[in-house]
Short mmCIF file of C-alpha atoms in Angstrom, two decimals:
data_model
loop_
_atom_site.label_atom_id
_atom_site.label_comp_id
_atom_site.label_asym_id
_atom_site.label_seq_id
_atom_site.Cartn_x
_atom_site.Cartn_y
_atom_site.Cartn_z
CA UNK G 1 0.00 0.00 0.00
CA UNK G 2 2.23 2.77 -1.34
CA UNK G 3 1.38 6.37 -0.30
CA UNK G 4 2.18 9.63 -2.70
CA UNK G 5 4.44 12.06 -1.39
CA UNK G 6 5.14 15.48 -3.37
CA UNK G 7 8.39 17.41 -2.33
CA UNK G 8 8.14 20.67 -2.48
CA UNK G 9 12.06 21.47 -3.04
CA UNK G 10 12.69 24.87 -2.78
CA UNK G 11 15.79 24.93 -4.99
CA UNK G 12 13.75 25.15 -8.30
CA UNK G 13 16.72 26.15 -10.55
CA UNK G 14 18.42 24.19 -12.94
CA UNK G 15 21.28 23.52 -10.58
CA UNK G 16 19.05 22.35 -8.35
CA UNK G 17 17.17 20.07 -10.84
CA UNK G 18 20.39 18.88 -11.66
CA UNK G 19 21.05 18.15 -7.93
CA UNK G 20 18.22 16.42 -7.17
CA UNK G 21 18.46 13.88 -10.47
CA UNK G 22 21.95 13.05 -9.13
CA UNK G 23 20.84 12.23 -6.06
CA UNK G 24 17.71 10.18 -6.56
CA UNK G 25 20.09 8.23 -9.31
CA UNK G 26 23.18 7.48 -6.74
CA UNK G 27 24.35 4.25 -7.40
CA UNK G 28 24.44 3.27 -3.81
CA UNK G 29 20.52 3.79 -2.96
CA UNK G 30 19.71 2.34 -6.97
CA UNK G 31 21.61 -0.93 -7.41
CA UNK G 32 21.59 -4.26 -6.20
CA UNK G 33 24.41 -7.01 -7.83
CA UNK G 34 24.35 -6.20 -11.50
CA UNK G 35 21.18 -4.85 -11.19
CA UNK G 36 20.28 -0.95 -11.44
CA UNK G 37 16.31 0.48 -10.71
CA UNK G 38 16.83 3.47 -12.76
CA UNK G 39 14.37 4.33 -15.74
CA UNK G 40 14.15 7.18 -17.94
CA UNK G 41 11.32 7.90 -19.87
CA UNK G 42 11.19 10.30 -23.08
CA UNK G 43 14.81 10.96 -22.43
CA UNK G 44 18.29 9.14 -21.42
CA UNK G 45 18.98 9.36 -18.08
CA UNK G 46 22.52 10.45 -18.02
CA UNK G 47 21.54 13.90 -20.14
CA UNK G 48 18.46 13.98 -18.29
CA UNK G 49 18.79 17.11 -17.12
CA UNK G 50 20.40 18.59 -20.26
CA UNK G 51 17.35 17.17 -22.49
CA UNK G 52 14.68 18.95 -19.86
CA UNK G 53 16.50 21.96 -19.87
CA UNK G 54 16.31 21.42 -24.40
CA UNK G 55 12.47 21.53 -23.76
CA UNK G 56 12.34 24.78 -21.96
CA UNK G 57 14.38 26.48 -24.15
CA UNK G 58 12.53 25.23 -27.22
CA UNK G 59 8.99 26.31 -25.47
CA UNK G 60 10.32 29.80 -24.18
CA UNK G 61 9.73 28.42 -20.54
CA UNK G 62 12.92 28.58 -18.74
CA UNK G 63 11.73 29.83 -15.48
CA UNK G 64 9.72 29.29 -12.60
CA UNK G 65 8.78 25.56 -11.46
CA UNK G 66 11.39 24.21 -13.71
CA UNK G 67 10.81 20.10 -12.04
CA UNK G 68 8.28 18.10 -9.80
CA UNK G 69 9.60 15.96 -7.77
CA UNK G 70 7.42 12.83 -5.76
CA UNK G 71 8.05 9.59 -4.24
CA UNK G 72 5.82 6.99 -4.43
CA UNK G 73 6.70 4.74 -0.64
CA UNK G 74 5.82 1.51 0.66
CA UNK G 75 5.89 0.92 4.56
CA UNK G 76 8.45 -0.97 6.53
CA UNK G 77 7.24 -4.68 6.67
CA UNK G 78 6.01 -4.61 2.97
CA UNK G 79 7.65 -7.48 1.75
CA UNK G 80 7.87 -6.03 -2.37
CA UNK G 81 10.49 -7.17 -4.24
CA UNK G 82 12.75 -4.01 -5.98
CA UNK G 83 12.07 -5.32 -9.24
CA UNK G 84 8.11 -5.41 -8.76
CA UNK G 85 8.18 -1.61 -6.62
CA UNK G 86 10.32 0.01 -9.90
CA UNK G 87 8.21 -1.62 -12.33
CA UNK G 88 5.12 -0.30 -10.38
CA UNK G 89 6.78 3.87 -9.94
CA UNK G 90 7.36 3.40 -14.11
CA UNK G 91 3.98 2.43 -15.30
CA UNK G 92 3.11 5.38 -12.99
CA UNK G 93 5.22 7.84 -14.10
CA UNK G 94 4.10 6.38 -17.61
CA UNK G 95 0.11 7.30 -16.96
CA UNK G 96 0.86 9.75 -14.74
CA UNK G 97 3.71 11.65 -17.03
CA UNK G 98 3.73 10.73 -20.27
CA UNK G 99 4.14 13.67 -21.98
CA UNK G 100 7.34 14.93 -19.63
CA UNK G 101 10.98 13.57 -19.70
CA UNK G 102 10.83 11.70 -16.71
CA UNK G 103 13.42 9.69 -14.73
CA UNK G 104 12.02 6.49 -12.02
CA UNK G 105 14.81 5.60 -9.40
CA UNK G 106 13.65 3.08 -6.88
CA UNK G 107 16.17 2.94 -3.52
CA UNK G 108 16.63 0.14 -2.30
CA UNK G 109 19.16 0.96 0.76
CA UNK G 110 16.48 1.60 3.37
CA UNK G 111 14.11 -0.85 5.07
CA UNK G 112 11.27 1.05 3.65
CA UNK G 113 11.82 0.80 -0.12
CA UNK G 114 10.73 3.53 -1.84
CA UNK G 115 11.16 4.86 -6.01
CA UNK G 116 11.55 8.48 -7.01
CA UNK G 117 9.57 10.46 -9.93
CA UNK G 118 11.76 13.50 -11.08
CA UNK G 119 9.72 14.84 -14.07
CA UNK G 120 9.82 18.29 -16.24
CA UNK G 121 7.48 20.87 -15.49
CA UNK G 122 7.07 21.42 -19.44
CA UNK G 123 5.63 19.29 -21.90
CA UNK G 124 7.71 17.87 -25.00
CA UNK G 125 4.52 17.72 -26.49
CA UNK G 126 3.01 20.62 -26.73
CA UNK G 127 5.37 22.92 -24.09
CA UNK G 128 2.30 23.56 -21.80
CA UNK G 129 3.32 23.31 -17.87
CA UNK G 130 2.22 20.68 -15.16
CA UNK G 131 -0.15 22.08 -12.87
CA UNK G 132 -1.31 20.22 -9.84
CA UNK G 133 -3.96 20.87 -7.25
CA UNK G 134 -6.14 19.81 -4.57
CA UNK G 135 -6.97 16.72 -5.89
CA UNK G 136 -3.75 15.87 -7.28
CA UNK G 137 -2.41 13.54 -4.55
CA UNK G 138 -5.41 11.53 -4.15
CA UNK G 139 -5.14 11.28 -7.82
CA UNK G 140 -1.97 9.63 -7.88
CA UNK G 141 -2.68 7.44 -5.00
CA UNK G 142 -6.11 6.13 -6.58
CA UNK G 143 -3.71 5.51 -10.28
CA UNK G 144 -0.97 3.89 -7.70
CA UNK G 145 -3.48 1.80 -6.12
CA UNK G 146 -4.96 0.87 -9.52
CA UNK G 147 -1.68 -0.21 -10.62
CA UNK G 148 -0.35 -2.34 -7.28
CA UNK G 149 -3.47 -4.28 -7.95
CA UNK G 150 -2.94 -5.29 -11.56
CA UNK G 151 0.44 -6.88 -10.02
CA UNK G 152 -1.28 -8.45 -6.84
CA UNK G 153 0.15 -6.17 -4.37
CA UNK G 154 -2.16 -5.42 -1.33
CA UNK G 155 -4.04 -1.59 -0.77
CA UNK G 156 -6.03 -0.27 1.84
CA UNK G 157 -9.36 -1.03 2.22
CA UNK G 158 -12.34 0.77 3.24
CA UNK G 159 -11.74 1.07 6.34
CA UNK G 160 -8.40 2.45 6.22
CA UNK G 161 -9.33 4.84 3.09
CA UNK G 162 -9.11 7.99 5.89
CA UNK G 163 -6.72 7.16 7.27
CA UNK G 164 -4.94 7.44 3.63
CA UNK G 165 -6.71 10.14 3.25
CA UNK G 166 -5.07 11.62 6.64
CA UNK G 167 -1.53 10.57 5.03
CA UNK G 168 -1.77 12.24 1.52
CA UNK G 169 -2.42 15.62 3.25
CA UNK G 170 1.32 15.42 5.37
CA UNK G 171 2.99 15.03 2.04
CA UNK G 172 4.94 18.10 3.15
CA UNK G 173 6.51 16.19 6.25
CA UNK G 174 9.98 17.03 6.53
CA UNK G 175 10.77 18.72 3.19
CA UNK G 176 14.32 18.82 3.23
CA UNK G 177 15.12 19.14 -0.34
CA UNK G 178 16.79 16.33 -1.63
CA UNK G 179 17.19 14.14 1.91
CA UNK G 180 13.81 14.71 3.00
CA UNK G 181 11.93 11.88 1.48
CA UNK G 182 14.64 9.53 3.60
CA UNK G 183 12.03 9.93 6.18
CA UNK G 184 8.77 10.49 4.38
CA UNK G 185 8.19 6.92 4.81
CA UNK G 186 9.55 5.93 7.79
CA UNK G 187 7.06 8.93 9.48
CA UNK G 188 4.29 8.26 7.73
CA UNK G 189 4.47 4.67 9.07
CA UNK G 190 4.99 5.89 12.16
CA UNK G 191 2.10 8.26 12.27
CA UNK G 192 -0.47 5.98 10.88
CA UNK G 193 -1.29 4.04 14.10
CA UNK G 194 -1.68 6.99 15.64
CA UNK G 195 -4.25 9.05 13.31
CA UNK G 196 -8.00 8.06 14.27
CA UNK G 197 -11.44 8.06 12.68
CA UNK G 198 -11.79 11.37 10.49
CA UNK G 199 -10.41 12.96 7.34
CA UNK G 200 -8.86 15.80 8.94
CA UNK G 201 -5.32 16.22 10.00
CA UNK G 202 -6.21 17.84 12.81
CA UNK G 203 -8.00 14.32 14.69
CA UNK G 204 -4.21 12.98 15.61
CA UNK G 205 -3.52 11.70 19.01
CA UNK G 206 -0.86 13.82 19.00
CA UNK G 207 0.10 13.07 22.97
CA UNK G 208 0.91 9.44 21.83
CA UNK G 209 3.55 11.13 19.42
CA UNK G 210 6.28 11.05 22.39
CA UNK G 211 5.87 7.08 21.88
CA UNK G 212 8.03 7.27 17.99
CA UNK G 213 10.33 10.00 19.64
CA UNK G 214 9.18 12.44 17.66
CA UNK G 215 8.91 16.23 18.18
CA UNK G 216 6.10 18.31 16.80
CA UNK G 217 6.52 21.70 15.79
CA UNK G 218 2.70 22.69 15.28
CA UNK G 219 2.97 25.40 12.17
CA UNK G 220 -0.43 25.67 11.13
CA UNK G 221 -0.44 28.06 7.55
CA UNK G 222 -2.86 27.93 4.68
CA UNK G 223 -1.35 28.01 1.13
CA UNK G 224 -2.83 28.87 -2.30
CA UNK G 225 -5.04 25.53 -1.63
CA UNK G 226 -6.36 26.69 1.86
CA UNK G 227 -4.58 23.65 3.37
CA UNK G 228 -3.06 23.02 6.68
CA UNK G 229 0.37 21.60 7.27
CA UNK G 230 2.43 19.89 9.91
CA UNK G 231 5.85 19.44 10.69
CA UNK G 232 7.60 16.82 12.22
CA UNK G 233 11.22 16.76 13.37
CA UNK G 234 13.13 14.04 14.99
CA UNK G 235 14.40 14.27 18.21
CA UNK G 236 18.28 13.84 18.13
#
């Protein structure tokens, strides 16, 4: 039962887009044996950058958002093989971002195993820009879900459909450009026993927080959606 997580990097500059491919591509989180969970789609992933960067400057859109970054995570426990979770985060990023030079890396060095969607914020196509909103998320999660059942790989039910819903709107846990999605998954896990009956961020038990060693720093700030956030930090 993957869950959707948008990073919101704040270096949004082709530097920084250059960064953050480099990263999510590191041979070390991407490779096991012989084997490397790396895909590029409508480009090559070594010149990814350089053939995103072609797009904008062919479309007169060289500013701005100039990349989205996500990561699609399973939870600790969830016994997917590496092959399986990259082949799942492609056909995503194939329905999801078809018409964007895209690169899939799935990491494979942490306990929770997680893939990462670095996509450009123009189209090849026809150069017009991604835009997300307030539905986005759950729209992803619904296509992810979709997916991880054509390959026999468990969601949530019914039941636990708010408490999803609880999950998709802390996306912005810990956004610490490119080493912030580390923990995205591990928190989320964390948090999930501990959200209760209702849609709405604000129905945590937030006293049994001390019990995963976490701090809370309670920022409450609407953005262009009207949406709350929360941050977490760990307490070292």
């Amino acid at each position: 039962m993957p869950i959707i997580h948008f990073i919101n990097s704040k270096t949004q500059t082709a530097g920084g887009m250059k960064n953050v491919i480099a990263y999510v591509t590191r041979t070390e989180k991407t490779e096991s044996e012989d084997k490397q969970y790396v895909t590029a789609l409508n480009c090559s992933a070594p010149t990814a950058h350089d053939e995103i960067l072609a797009t904008k400057n062919a479309y007169h859109k060289n500013s701005g958002r100039m990349y989205y970054h996500l990561v699609q995570s399973f939870p600790k426990g969830d016994d997917i093989p590496p092959e399986l979770t990259h082949r799942i985060a492609v056909e995503l990023a194939e329905k999801a971002f078809g018409k964007y030079e895209c690169v899939v890396a799935t990491h494979i060095d942490r306990e929770h195993i997680h893939s990462h969607i670095v996509f450009n914020s123009v189209s090849f196509e026809d150069g017009k820009k991604y835009h997300s909103n307030g539905n986005t998320v759950q729209e992803l999660m619904d296509l992810s879900d979709e997916i991880c059942m054509k390959y026999g790989v468990a969601v949530l039910d019914r039941q636990q459909q708010k408490k999803k819903d609880v999950l998709s709107d802390i996306h912005q846990i810990l956004v610490v450009d490119n080493f912030g999605s580390i923990f995205k998954g591990m928190i989320s896990h964390l948090l999930e026993p501990l959200t209760v009956e209702g849609n709405d961020f604000l129905h945590f038990n937030l006293h049994r927080l001390v019990a995963v060693s976490l701090v809370i720093k309670w920022s409450v700030k609407c953005d262009f959606l009207h949406r709350h956030h929360l941050s977490f930090l760990f307490n070292v």
